Amino acid sequence: MNSPRLLFFLLVSLLPFTTGCTPQNSDAANSAKNVLHLFNWNNYIAPETIARFEKFCKCDLSQDYYADNEEMLAKLAAGATGYDVIVPTGNAIDTLIRQGALRPLDKSLLPNFKNINPAYLDTAFDPGNIYSVPYAYTLSLLGFNKEKIEQLGLPTDTWAIIFEPKYLEKIRGRVTVLDSQRELMAAALKYLGYSVNDTDEKHWREAADLIVRAKPYWAAFSNTSYIKELAVGNLWVAHGYSNDMFQAALDAQKTGRKFTISYSTPKEGAVLAVDSMVLHKSGKRPDLAHQFINFMLDGKNSAELTNLIGSGNPNLDALQYIQPEIANNKAIFPDPELIARLEMLRDLDRKQRRLLSRLWTEIKLR
Amino acid sequence: MKRGNLWLWSAAVLVYAFLYIPLIIVVLYSFNDSRLNAEWVGFTLFWYKALFNNTEMLLAARNSLIIALCASFCATLLGTMSGLAIHRYKLKVLPVLVFTPVAMPEILLGVSILLFFLQVLNFTLGMVSIIIAHATFCIGFVAIIVRARLQGMDESIFEAARDLGASPWQTFRLVTLPLIMPAVVAGALMSFTLSIDDFVITFFTKGVGEPILPIQIYTMIKVAVTPEVNAISTLLMLLTLIMISMAARLESSGSSEGSAKPRKTAK
Amino acid sequence: MKEKQLARLLVSGPPLLFLIVFFVAPSLIMILTSFRFPGEFGGLAPIMPPLEKAAGEHGFTSDAYQFFFSDFIYAEIFLKSFAVAFGTTLICLILAYPLAVLIARSRKHLRNLMVLLVILPFASNFLIRIYAWMIILGPESALSHFVNTVLGAFGIAPVTLLFSPFAVLVGMVYVHLPFMVLPLYTNLEKHDPSLLDAAQDLGANAWQRFWRVTWPLSLPGVFSGSALVFIPVLGMFAVPDILGGTGDILIGNLIKDQFLGTRDWPFGSALSIMLTLAVLSVAGLTAWLARSATGQRAI
């Protein structure tokens, strides 16, 4: 009676070879074809845009995703190669430039570059935009269950609502904050009146103490589940990203909830995260990459993402294509005086990273 | 005695309830007609349909299957050899190397293989790295099962074979292998299940560009938990249920004939 | 006896080679990594100073370990993780024991069915089981409402079940319970029922029969099951990640953060080495206890 069992086992073990693929990167077969490899955030490009680009360049767009800059950096460090275009946030671009991992842009291939709002160009980490072109931006801000917060009489324009016990005790267990070392520290530093890029250890400790004091009132640290929890009504205040809040507000509206989700940037200022397109030096098709970047710099294409997820748009040409409710939303397109109070994060060196990591561990443990 | 039995039965029922109620909820909510899946709205098969249209999920499932098959093949082969060797020869080094990966927290194995591939081999992480990592910790499981089966056997069978002039290879092929086959198959199925469900080691050793099922689910849980997550897990439970029953059926039929009783052969 | 030597080599050789390359070498690399500097902006600093640029940090250092010992907070996380692991093991033992006894005493077919029913949840995806508890413990769930109603009757303020140490513990127990049941029942099955009959004839009541006959005989199973629960819990990060609240960080989360958050590989490796040493000590201690308690090797 051995044969049937042995036969079954052998057949089953031959299955992988019949699926026509030895364990390899599934993109390996693509390397011969006309493929552009894009490494992008989850849900950060509209499907219609991809389809239109593929028709335009007569090529295929292959996308891989990450949910966090650190995840992307870790994967690149883990030897991930072959990406033509990546869309990191400012401080990650900082890192990549310092690591020498990027290819300079050929501006002659990017006639649409002029569409970008000069306010978003010439950043501290990439002066002259040698390596990067702005793609979209988000603000880290506070989202609210509008009716509930009004009912409780709490302020909606300041970080105090998540840091001051006198406000927190009314919303205990109904608040979440971002599970990100940099983001939460930045919010605390801003509230205390310091810059988000302040690296003075004393100021960091002040911020850490502020956080630890408020922590008992918070439900959890959450990077993504707050979207659902807000939309469902379990959470009343959430520290999160502007396009996530847009999503939550939309969800709450669509499911006919009795409350609405509103969101605004605190008056003390906040983190501005500008995601830019860069060329990784291991990419095999810089020609397609430049075509893609120029394509996305066209106002119409750029506006599609904004209309889809409510992301901020640094492209002046895109404004005419953006839906009016979004274009007029001050949380997504802030006034100039608020822009002045927004800051982009810079990267930290290894000693600072270690110190921050220890502070973060203390924050989590106390 | 009877009162004691009542206590035992109630405790057992409570534990089973504890084990199953969450799963029943998961299965039930896979049919829920609500995107946010926070409360029950209505019955629908939409999510199963959505699942079959979700190319990324299907790709992830395919990748996981391939990895599981390759990893369990390697692990079964090497694990059977280990189990035999450890039982037969009084080895000192091999048992430690085989059983330690089983006893270690998975995160250590994942991290060390990640570092090894990156620094020493300069090898891009991908399906191969996952397969090797899975095989490494599955070898121990197979070895344990095979060795346990060998320990319960009557050594005189092997001596008899040797006395009759069989070479070690013949002894293995005609006597040992048939007798341990149920354990080998059980080990293979166990490795398969462990590999398909493995999260921690896969998390560290996976490359980019290849979705793997547990990681897909993890991303879904953290980002957007639609009933699709419930649907895929219901299907996974079904799949593993089938495999485990097959394993159980094979093992029990094996143990009734594979016992060390001489078969009646026509002379 | 050359054929025998050859056979021995052929059988033990390949697994040995495989494990040396893919288990021993990686472990050594991890030890080595813990003694290096992290790269300024990621990865690792080189061992030899680079020729072209000015030499930054390079070579070996015990920096990472000094960092570990410089603050009690890391030891605190270790202790906390051990406490959670110990608590999980204890609860699993209490829940699993009656079930294991019942399974061991049942007849063959019922026994196989019961074992299958225990393993079956284990067959579903690990994360799904954790996710299921997100639903059950959520603030709007039936269970939460029930608990808070009961607490309200006693005048206690409502509690959140999810995102709390309680949720983490429930998740850990849930995921590891089958690992405790199986070794226990395997051991209990081998007990000779006539021993219990003899004890009863000698006048022992139910508790005495359990405590003085069943329990001591079951100790090897208890130790195996405990090991199979304790050690995995120590390295787990997904449960605190998904079910935990603001204070629920365990050693697994910390290690993961070093590799995927702070880009501090040396410190992450150092933490992993410390964890390995901790696990080995616990395993060694348990084996010694088991041996002295049962007078035989437990494993």
CSV table of N, CA, C and O in Angstrom, one decimal, chain A residues 1-2 5-6 8-10 12-17 19-27 39 42 63-65 67 74-81 83 179 223-225 227-228 231-232 247 251-252 255 257, chain B residues 35-39 56 59 62-63 66 69-70 72-73 76 114 118 123-125 127-128 131 177-179 181-182 184-185 188-189 206-211 219 221-223 225 243 246 250 253-254 257 263:
chain,number,residue,atom,x,y,z
A,1,MET,N,0.8,-1.2,0.0
A,1,MET,CA,0.0,0.0,0.0
A,1,MET,C,0.9,1.3,0.0
A,1,MET,O,0.3,2.3,0.1
A,2,ASN,N,2.2,1.1,-0.2
A,2,ASN,CA,3.0,2.2,-0.1
A,2,ASN,C,2.9,3.1,-1.4
A,2,ASN,O,3.0,4.3,-1.4
A,5,ARG,N,0.6,6.2,-1.7
A,5,ARG,CA,1.0,7.3,-0.9
A,5,ARG,C,2.2,8.0,-1.5
A,5,ARG,O,2.3,9.2,-1.5
A,6,LEU,N,3.2,7.1,-1.8
A,6,LEU,CA,4.4,7.7,-2.4
A,6,LEU,C,4.1,8.5,-3.7
A,6,LEU,O,4.7,9.5,-3.9
A,8,PHE,N,1.3,9.9,-4.5
A,8,PHE,CA,0.7,11.2,-4.2
A,8,PHE,C,1.7,12.2,-3.8
A,8,PHE,O,1.7,13.4,-4.2
A,9,PHE,N,2.6,11.8,-2.9
A,9,PHE,CA,3.6,12.7,-2.4
A,9,PHE,C,4.5,13.2,-3.5
A,9,PHE,O,4.8,14.4,-3.6
A,10,LEU,N,4.9,12.3,-4.5
A,10,LEU,CA,5.7,12.8,-5.6
A,10,LEU,C,5.0,13.7,-6.5
A,10,LEU,O,5.6,14.7,-6.9
A,12,VAL,N,2.6,15.7,-5.7
A,12,VAL,CA,2.4,17.0,-5.1
A,12,VAL,C,3.7,17.8,-5.1
A,12,VAL,O,3.7,19.0,-5.3
A,13,SER,N,4.8,17.1,-5.0
A,13,SER,CA,6.1,17.8,-4.9
A,13,SER,C,6.5,18.3,-6.3
A,13,SER,O,7.3,19.2,-6.4
A,14,LEU,N,5.9,17.7,-7.4
A,14,LEU,CA,6.3,18.1,-8.7
A,14,LEU,C,5.5,19.4,-9.1
A,14,LEU,O,5.8,20.0,-10.1
A,15,LEU,N,4.4,19.6,-8.3
A,15,LEU,CA,3.5,20.7,-8.7
A,15,LEU,C,4.2,22.1,-8.9
A,15,LEU,O,3.9,22.8,-9.9
A,16,PRO,N,5.2,22.5,-8.0
A,16,PRO,CA,5.8,23.8,-8.3
A,16,PRO,C,6.4,23.9,-9.6
A,16,PRO,O,6.4,24.9,-10.3
A,17,PHE,N,7.0,22.8,-10.1
A,17,PHE,CA,7.6,22.9,-11.4
A,17,PHE,C,6.6,22.9,-12.6
A,17,PHE,O,7.0,23.4,-13.6
A,19,THR,N,3.9,24.6,-12.4
A,19,THR,CA,3.3,26.0,-12.6
A,19,THR,C,4.2,26.9,-13.4
A,19,THR,O,4.0,28.1,-13.5
A,20,GLY,N,5.2,26.3,-13.9
A,20,GLY,CA,6.0,27.0,-14.9
A,20,GLY,C,6.9,28.0,-14.3
A,20,GLY,O,7.3,29.0,-15.0
A,21,CYS,N,7.4,27.8,-13.1
A,21,CYS,CA,8.1,28.8,-12.5
A,21,CYS,C,9.0,28.3,-11.4
A,21,CYS,O,8.5,27.7,-10.4
A,22,THR,N,10.3,28.4,-11.5
A,22,THR,CA,11.1,28.1,-10.3
A,22,THR,C,11.1,29.3,-9.4
A,22,THR,O,10.8,30.4,-9.8
A,23,PRO,N,11.4,29.1,-8.1
A,23,PRO,CA,11.2,30.2,-7.2
A,23,PRO,C,12.1,31.3,-7.5
A,23,PRO,O,13.3,31.3,-7.3
A,24,GLN,N,11.5,32.3,-8.2
A,24,GLN,CA,12.3,33.5,-8.6
A,24,GLN,C,11.4,34.7,-8.5
A,24,GLN,O,10.2,34.5,-8.4
A,25,ASN,N,12.0,35.8,-8.6
A,25,ASN,CA,11.2,37.0,-8.7
A,25,ASN,C,10.2,36.9,-9.9
A,25,ASN,O,10.7,36.7,-11.0
A,26,SER,N,8.9,37.1,-9.7
A,26,SER,CA,8.0,36.9,-10.8
A,26,SER,C,8.3,38.0,-11.8
A,26,SER,O,7.8,37.9,-12.9
A,27,ASP,N,9.0,39.0,-11.5
A,27,ASP,CA,9.3,40.1,-12.5
A,27,ASP,C,10.4,39.7,-13.4
A,27,ASP,O,10.7,40.4,-14.3
A,39,PHE,N,8.1,51.8,-7.3
A,39,PHE,CA,8.1,51.4,-5.9
A,39,PHE,C,7.3,52.5,-5.2
A,39,PHE,O,7.9,53.6,-5.1
A,42,ASN,N,1.2,52.3,-0.8
A,42,ASN,CA,-0.1,51.7,-1.1
A,42,ASN,C,-1.1,52.7,-1.6
A,42,ASN,O,-1.2,53.8,-1.0
A,63,GLN,N,4.1,47.6,-10.3
A,63,GLN,CA,4.2,48.4,-9.0
A,63,GLN,C,4.5,47.5,-7.8
A,63,GLN,O,3.9,46.4,-7.7
A,64,ASP,N,5.3,47.9,-6.9
A,64,ASP,CA,5.5,47.3,-5.6
A,64,ASP,C,5.1,48.3,-4.6
A,64,ASP,O,5.3,49.5,-4.8
A,65,TYR,N,4.8,47.8,-3.4
A,65,TYR,CA,4.3,48.8,-2.4
A,65,TYR,C,5.0,48.7,-1.1
A,65,TYR,O,5.6,47.7,-0.7
A,67,ALA,N,4.4,50.6,3.0
A,67,ALA,CA,3.5,51.4,3.8
A,67,ALA,C,4.2,52.4,4.7
A,67,ALA,O,3.6,53.1,5.4
A,74,ALA,N,14.5,49.8,4.4
A,74,ALA,CA,14.9,48.5,4.9
A,74,ALA,C,15.0,47.6,3.7
A,74,ALA,O,15.9,46.8,3.5
A,75,LYS,N,13.9,47.6,2.9
A,75,LYS,CA,13.9,46.7,1.7
A,75,LYS,C,15.0,47.0,0.7
A,75,LYS,O,15.6,46.1,0.1
A,76,LEU,N,15.2,48.3,0.5
A,76,LEU,CA,16.3,48.7,-0.4
A,76,LEU,C,17.6,48.2,0.2
A,76,LEU,O,18.5,47.7,-0.5
A,77,ALA,N,17.8,48.3,1.5
A,77,ALA,CA,19.0,47.9,2.1
A,77,ALA,C,19.1,46.3,2.0
A,77,ALA,O,20.2,45.8,2.0
A,78,ALA,N,18.0,45.7,2.0
A,78,ALA,CA,17.9,44.2,1.9
A,78,ALA,C,18.3,43.8,0.5
A,78,ALA,O,18.1,42.6,0.2
A,79,GLY,N,18.7,44.7,-0.4
A,79,GLY,CA,19.1,44.2,-1.7
A,79,GLY,C,18.1,44.3,-2.8
A,79,GLY,O,18.3,43.7,-3.8
A,80,ALA,N,16.9,44.9,-2.5
A,80,ALA,CA,15.9,45.0,-3.5
A,80,ALA,C,16.5,45.9,-4.6
A,80,ALA,O,16.8,47.1,-4.4
A,81,THR,N,16.6,45.4,-5.8
A,81,THR,CA,17.1,46.2,-6.9
A,81,THR,C,16.1,46.2,-8.1
A,81,THR,O,15.2,45.4,-8.1
A,83,TYR,N,14.4,48.8,-9.2
A,83,TYR,CA,13.3,49.8,-9.3
A,83,TYR,C,13.8,51.0,-10.1
A,83,TYR,O,14.8,51.5,-9.8
A,179,ASP,N,1.8,55.8,15.3
A,179,ASP,CA,2.8,54.9,15.9
A,179,ASP,C,4.1,55.2,15.2
A,179,ASP,O,4.7,54.3,14.6
A,223,ASN,N,-1.2,53.4,13.1
A,223,ASN,CA,-0.9,54.1,11.8
A,223,ASN,C,-1.9,54.0,10.8
A,223,ASN,O,-1.9,54.8,9.8
A,224,THR,N,-2.8,53.0,10.9
A,224,THR,CA,-3.8,52.9,9.8
A,224,THR,C,-5.2,52.5,10.3
A,224,THR,O,-6.2,52.9,9.7
A,225,SER,N,-5.2,51.7,11.4
A,225,SER,CA,-6.6,51.3,11.8
A,225,SER,C,-7.5,52.4,12.3
A,225,SER,O,-8.7,52.3,12.4
A,227,ILE,N,-8.3,54.9,10.7
A,227,ILE,CA,-9.2,55.4,9.6
A,227,ILE,C,-10.6,54.7,9.8
A,227,ILE,O,-11.6,55.4,9.8
A,228,LYS,N,-10.5,53.4,10.0
A,228,LYS,CA,-11.8,52.7,10.2
A,228,LYS,C,-12.5,53.0,11.5
A,228,LYS,O,-13.7,53.2,11.5
A,231,ALA,N,-14.2,56.3,11.2
A,231,ALA,CA,-15.4,56.2,10.4
A,231,ALA,C,-16.5,55.4,11.0
A,231,ALA,O,-17.7,55.7,10.7
A,232,VAL,N,-16.2,54.5,11.9
A,232,VAL,CA,-17.2,53.7,12.5
A,232,VAL,C,-17.8,54.3,13.8
A,232,VAL,O,-18.8,54.0,14.2
A,247,GLN,N,-10.3,60.0,3.5
A,247,GLN,CA,-10.9,58.7,3.4
A,247,GLN,C,-11.9,58.4,4.4
A,247,GLN,O,-13.0,57.9,4.1
A,251,ASP,N,-15.8,57.6,4.0
A,251,ASP,CA,-16.4,56.4,4.4
A,251,ASP,C,-17.6,56.6,5.3
A,251,ASP,O,-18.7,56.0,5.2
A,252,ALA,N,-17.4,57.6,6.2
A,252,ALA,CA,-18.5,57.9,7.2
A,252,ALA,C,-19.8,58.4,6.4
A,252,ALA,O,-20.9,58.0,6.7
A,255,THR,N,-21.5,55.5,4.4
A,255,THR,CA,-22.2,54.5,5.2
A,255,THR,C,-23.3,55.1,6.0
A,255,THR,O,-23.9,54.5,6.9
A,257,ARG,N,-23.5,57.5,8.3
A,257,ARG,CA,-23.3,57.7,9.8
A,257,ARG,C,-24.0,59.0,10.2
A,257,ARG,O,-24.1,59.9,9.4
B,35,ARG,N,-18.7,46.7,3.9
B,35,ARG,CA,-17.3,46.9,3.6
B,35,ARG,C,-16.5,47.0,4.9
B,35,ARG,O,-15.4,46.5,5.0
B,36,LEU,N,-17.0,47.8,5.9
B,36,LEU,CA,-16.3,48.0,7.1
B,36,LEU,C,-16.3,46.9,8.1
B,36,LEU,O,-15.5,46.8,9.0
B,37,ASN,N,-17.3,46.0,7.9
B,37,ASN,CA,-17.4,44.7,8.6
B,37,ASN,C,-17.4,45.0,10.1
B,37,ASN,O,-16.7,44.3,10.9
B,38,ALA,N,-18.0,46.0,10.6
B,38,ALA,CA,-18.1,46.2,12.0
B,38,ALA,C,-19.3,45.6,12.7
B,38,ALA,O,-19.2,45.1,13.8
B,39,GLU,N,-20.4,45.5,12.0
B,39,GLU,CA,-21.6,44.8,12.5
B,39,GLU,C,-22.2,44.1,11.3
B,39,GLU,O,-22.1,44.4,10.2
B,56,GLU,N,-3.6,40.1,-6.8
B,56,GLU,CA,-2.5,40.1,-5.9
B,56,GLU,C,-2.6,39.0,-4.9
B,56,GLU,O,-1.7,38.3,-4.5
B,59,LEU,N,-1.9,35.8,-6.5
B,59,LEU,CA,-0.5,35.6,-6.7
B,59,LEU,C,0.2,35.3,-5.3
B,59,LEU,O,1.0,34.4,-5.3
B,62,ARG,N,-0.5,31.7,-4.6
B,62,ARG,CA,0.3,30.8,-5.5
B,62,ARG,C,1.7,30.8,-4.9
B,62,ARG,O,2.4,29.7,-4.8
B,63,ASN,N,2.3,32.0,-4.6
B,63,ASN,CA,3.7,32.0,-4.1
B,63,ASN,C,3.8,31.2,-2.8
B,63,ASN,O,4.7,30.5,-2.6
B,66,ILE,N,3.8,27.5,-3.6
B,66,ILE,CA,5.1,27.1,-4.1
B,66,ILE,C,6.1,27.0,-3.0
B,66,ILE,O,6.8,26.0,-2.9
B,69,LEU,N,5.4,24.0,-0.8
B,69,LEU,CA,5.8,22.7,-1.4
B,69,LEU,C,7.3,22.5,-1.4
B,69,LEU,O,7.8,21.4,-1.0
B,70,CYS,N,8.0,23.5,-1.8
B,70,CYS,CA,9.4,23.3,-1.9
B,70,CYS,C,10.1,23.1,-0.5
B,70,CYS,O,10.9,22.3,-0.3
B,72,SER,N,8.6,22.1,2.2
B,72,SER,CA,8.3,20.9,2.9
B,72,SER,C,9.0,19.7,2.2
B,72,SER,O,9.4,18.7,2.9
B,73,PHE,N,9.3,19.8,0.9
B,73,PHE,CA,10.0,18.8,0.2
B,73,PHE,C,11.4,18.7,0.8
B,73,PHE,O,11.9,17.6,1.2
B,76,THR,N,11.3,17.6,4.5
B,76,THR,CA,11.0,16.2,4.7
B,76,THR,C,12.2,15.3,4.4
B,76,THR,O,12.6,14.4,5.1
B,114,LEU,N,18.2,36.8,7.5
B,114,LEU,CA,18.2,38.0,6.8
B,114,LEU,C,19.7,38.6,6.7
B,114,LEU,O,20.2,39.0,5.6
B,118,LEU,N,22.2,38.9,3.3
B,118,LEU,CA,22.6,40.3,2.9
B,118,LEU,C,24.1,40.5,3.0
B,118,LEU,O,24.7,41.0,2.0
B,123,PHE,N,23.0,38.1,-1.4
B,123,PHE,CA,22.0,37.5,-2.2
B,123,PHE,C,20.7,38.2,-2.0
B,123,PHE,O,20.3,38.5,-0.9
B,124,THR,N,20.0,38.6,-3.1
B,124,THR,CA,18.8,39.3,-3.0
B,124,THR,C,17.7,38.4,-2.3
B,124,THR,O,17.5,37.3,-2.7
B,125,LEU,N,17.0,39.0,-1.4
B,125,LEU,CA,15.9,38.2,-0.7
B,125,LEU,C,14.8,38.0,-1.7
B,125,LEU,O,14.5,38.8,-2.6
B,127,MET,N,12.0,34.4,-3.0
B,127,MET,CA,11.3,33.2,-2.6
B,127,MET,C,12.3,32.2,-2.1
B,127,MET,O,12.1,31.4,-1.2
B,128,VAL,N,13.5,32.2,-2.8
B,128,VAL,CA,14.5,31.2,-2.3
B,128,VAL,C,14.9,31.4,-0.9
B,128,VAL,O,15.0,30.4,-0.1
B,131,ILE,N,12.2,30.0,1.3
B,131,ILE,CA,12.1,28.5,1.3
B,131,ILE,C,13.2,28.0,2.2
B,131,ILE,O,13.0,27.0,3.0
B,177,LEU,N,12.1,2.3,5.2
B,177,LEU,CA,11.3,3.3,4.6
B,177,LEU,C,9.8,3.0,4.7
B,177,LEU,O,9.0,3.8,5.1
B,178,PRO,N,9.4,1.8,4.3
B,178,PRO,CA,8.0,1.5,4.4
B,178,PRO,C,7.5,1.6,5.8
B,178,PRO,O,6.3,2.1,6.0
B,179,LEU,N,8.3,1.2,6.8
B,179,LEU,CA,7.9,1.3,8.2
B,179,LEU,C,7.7,2.8,8.7
B,179,LEU,O,6.8,3.1,9.5
B,181,MET,N,7.2,5.4,6.7
B,181,MET,CA,6.4,6.2,5.8
B,181,MET,C,5.3,7.0,6.4
B,181,MET,O,5.2,8.2,6.0
B,182,PRO,N,4.5,6.5,7.3
B,182,PRO,CA,3.5,7.3,7.8
B,182,PRO,C,4.0,8.6,8.5
B,182,PRO,O,3.5,9.7,8.4
B,184,VAL,N,6.9,9.9,7.8
B,184,VAL,CA,7.5,10.8,6.8
B,184,VAL,C,6.4,11.7,6.2
B,184,VAL,O,6.5,12.9,6.1
B,185,VAL,N,5.3,11.1,5.9
B,185,VAL,CA,4.1,11.8,5.3
B,185,VAL,C,3.6,12.8,6.3
B,185,VAL,O,3.3,14.0,5.9
B,188,ALA,N,5.8,15.7,6.4
B,188,ALA,CA,5.7,16.5,5.2
B,188,ALA,C,4.5,17.4,5.3
B,188,ALA,O,4.5,18.6,5.0
B,189,LEU,N,3.4,16.8,5.7
B,189,LEU,CA,2.2,17.6,5.8
B,189,LEU,C,2.3,18.7,6.9
B,189,LEU,O,1.8,19.8,6.8
B,206,LYS,N,11.5,37.8,3.3
B,206,LYS,CA,10.9,38.0,2.0
B,206,LYS,C,11.5,39.1,1.2
B,206,LYS,O,12.1,40.0,1.8
B,207,GLY,N,11.5,39.0,-0.1
B,207,GLY,CA,12.1,40.0,-0.9
B,207,GLY,C,11.0,41.0,-1.3
B,207,GLY,O,9.9,41.0,-0.7
B,208,VAL,N,11.3,41.8,-2.3
B,208,VAL,CA,10.3,42.7,-2.7
B,208,VAL,C,9.6,42.2,-4.0
B,208,VAL,O,10.3,41.5,-4.7
B,209,GLY,N,8.4,42.6,-4.3
B,209,GLY,CA,7.8,42.2,-5.6
B,209,GLY,C,7.1,40.9,-5.6
B,209,GLY,O,6.5,40.6,-6.5
B,210,GLU,N,7.2,40.1,-4.5
B,210,GLU,CA,6.5,38.9,-4.5
B,210,GLU,C,5.6,38.8,-3.3
B,210,GLU,O,6.1,38.7,-2.1
B,211,PRO,N,4.3,39.0,-3.5
B,211,PRO,CA,3.4,38.9,-2.4
B,211,PRO,C,3.4,37.5,-1.8
B,211,PRO,O,3.4,36.5,-2.5
B,219,THR,N,-0.9,43.0,6.0
B,219,THR,CA,-1.1,44.3,5.5
B,219,THR,C,-2.6,44.7,5.5
B,219,THR,O,-3.0,45.8,5.8
B,221,ILE,N,-4.9,43.5,7.4
B,221,ILE,CA,-5.4,43.7,8.8
B,221,ILE,C,-5.0,45.1,9.3
B,221,ILE,O,-5.8,45.7,10.0
B,222,LYS,N,-3.8,45.5,8.9
B,222,LYS,CA,-3.4,46.8,9.4
B,222,LYS,C,-4.0,47.9,8.7
B,222,LYS,O,-4.1,49.0,9.2
B,223,VAL,N,-4.4,47.7,7.4
B,223,VAL,CA,-4.9,48.8,6.6
B,223,VAL,C,-6.4,48.8,6.4
B,223,VAL,O,-7.1,49.7,6.9
B,225,VAL,N,-9.6,46.3,6.6
B,225,VAL,CA,-10.0,45.0,6.9
B,225,VAL,C,-11.4,44.8,6.3
B,225,VAL,O,-12.4,44.9,7.0
B,243,MET,N,-6.2,18.9,4.3
B,243,MET,CA,-4.8,18.2,4.4
B,243,MET,C,-4.6,17.5,5.7
B,243,MET,O,-4.1,16.4,5.7
B,246,MET,N,-6.5,14.2,5.5
B,246,MET,CA,-5.7,13.2,4.7
B,246,MET,C,-4.6,12.7,5.5
B,246,MET,O,-4.3,11.5,5.5
B,250,LEU,N,-4.0,8.8,6.4
B,250,LEU,CA,-2.8,8.1,6.0
B,250,LEU,C,-2.1,7.5,7.2
B,250,LEU,O,-1.6,6.4,7.2
B,253,SER,N,-4.0,4.5,8.6
B,253,SER,CA,-4.0,3.3,7.8
B,253,SER,C,-2.6,2.7,7.8
B,253,SER,O,-2.3,1.5,7.8
B,254,GLY,N,-1.6,3.7,7.9
B,254,GLY,CA,-0.2,3.2,7.9
B,254,GLY,C,0.1,2.5,9.2
B,254,GLY,O,0.8,1.5,9.2
B,257,GLU,N,-0.9,-1.1,9.2
B,257,GLU,CA,-0.2,-2.1,8.4
B,257,GLU,C,1.3,-1.9,8.6
B,257,GLU,O,2.1,-2.9,8.4
B,263,ARG,N,4.9,-9.6,7.2
B,263,ARG,CA,3.8,-9.8,6.3
B,263,ARG,C,3.8,-11.2,5.8
B,263,ARG,O,4.9,-11.8,5.6
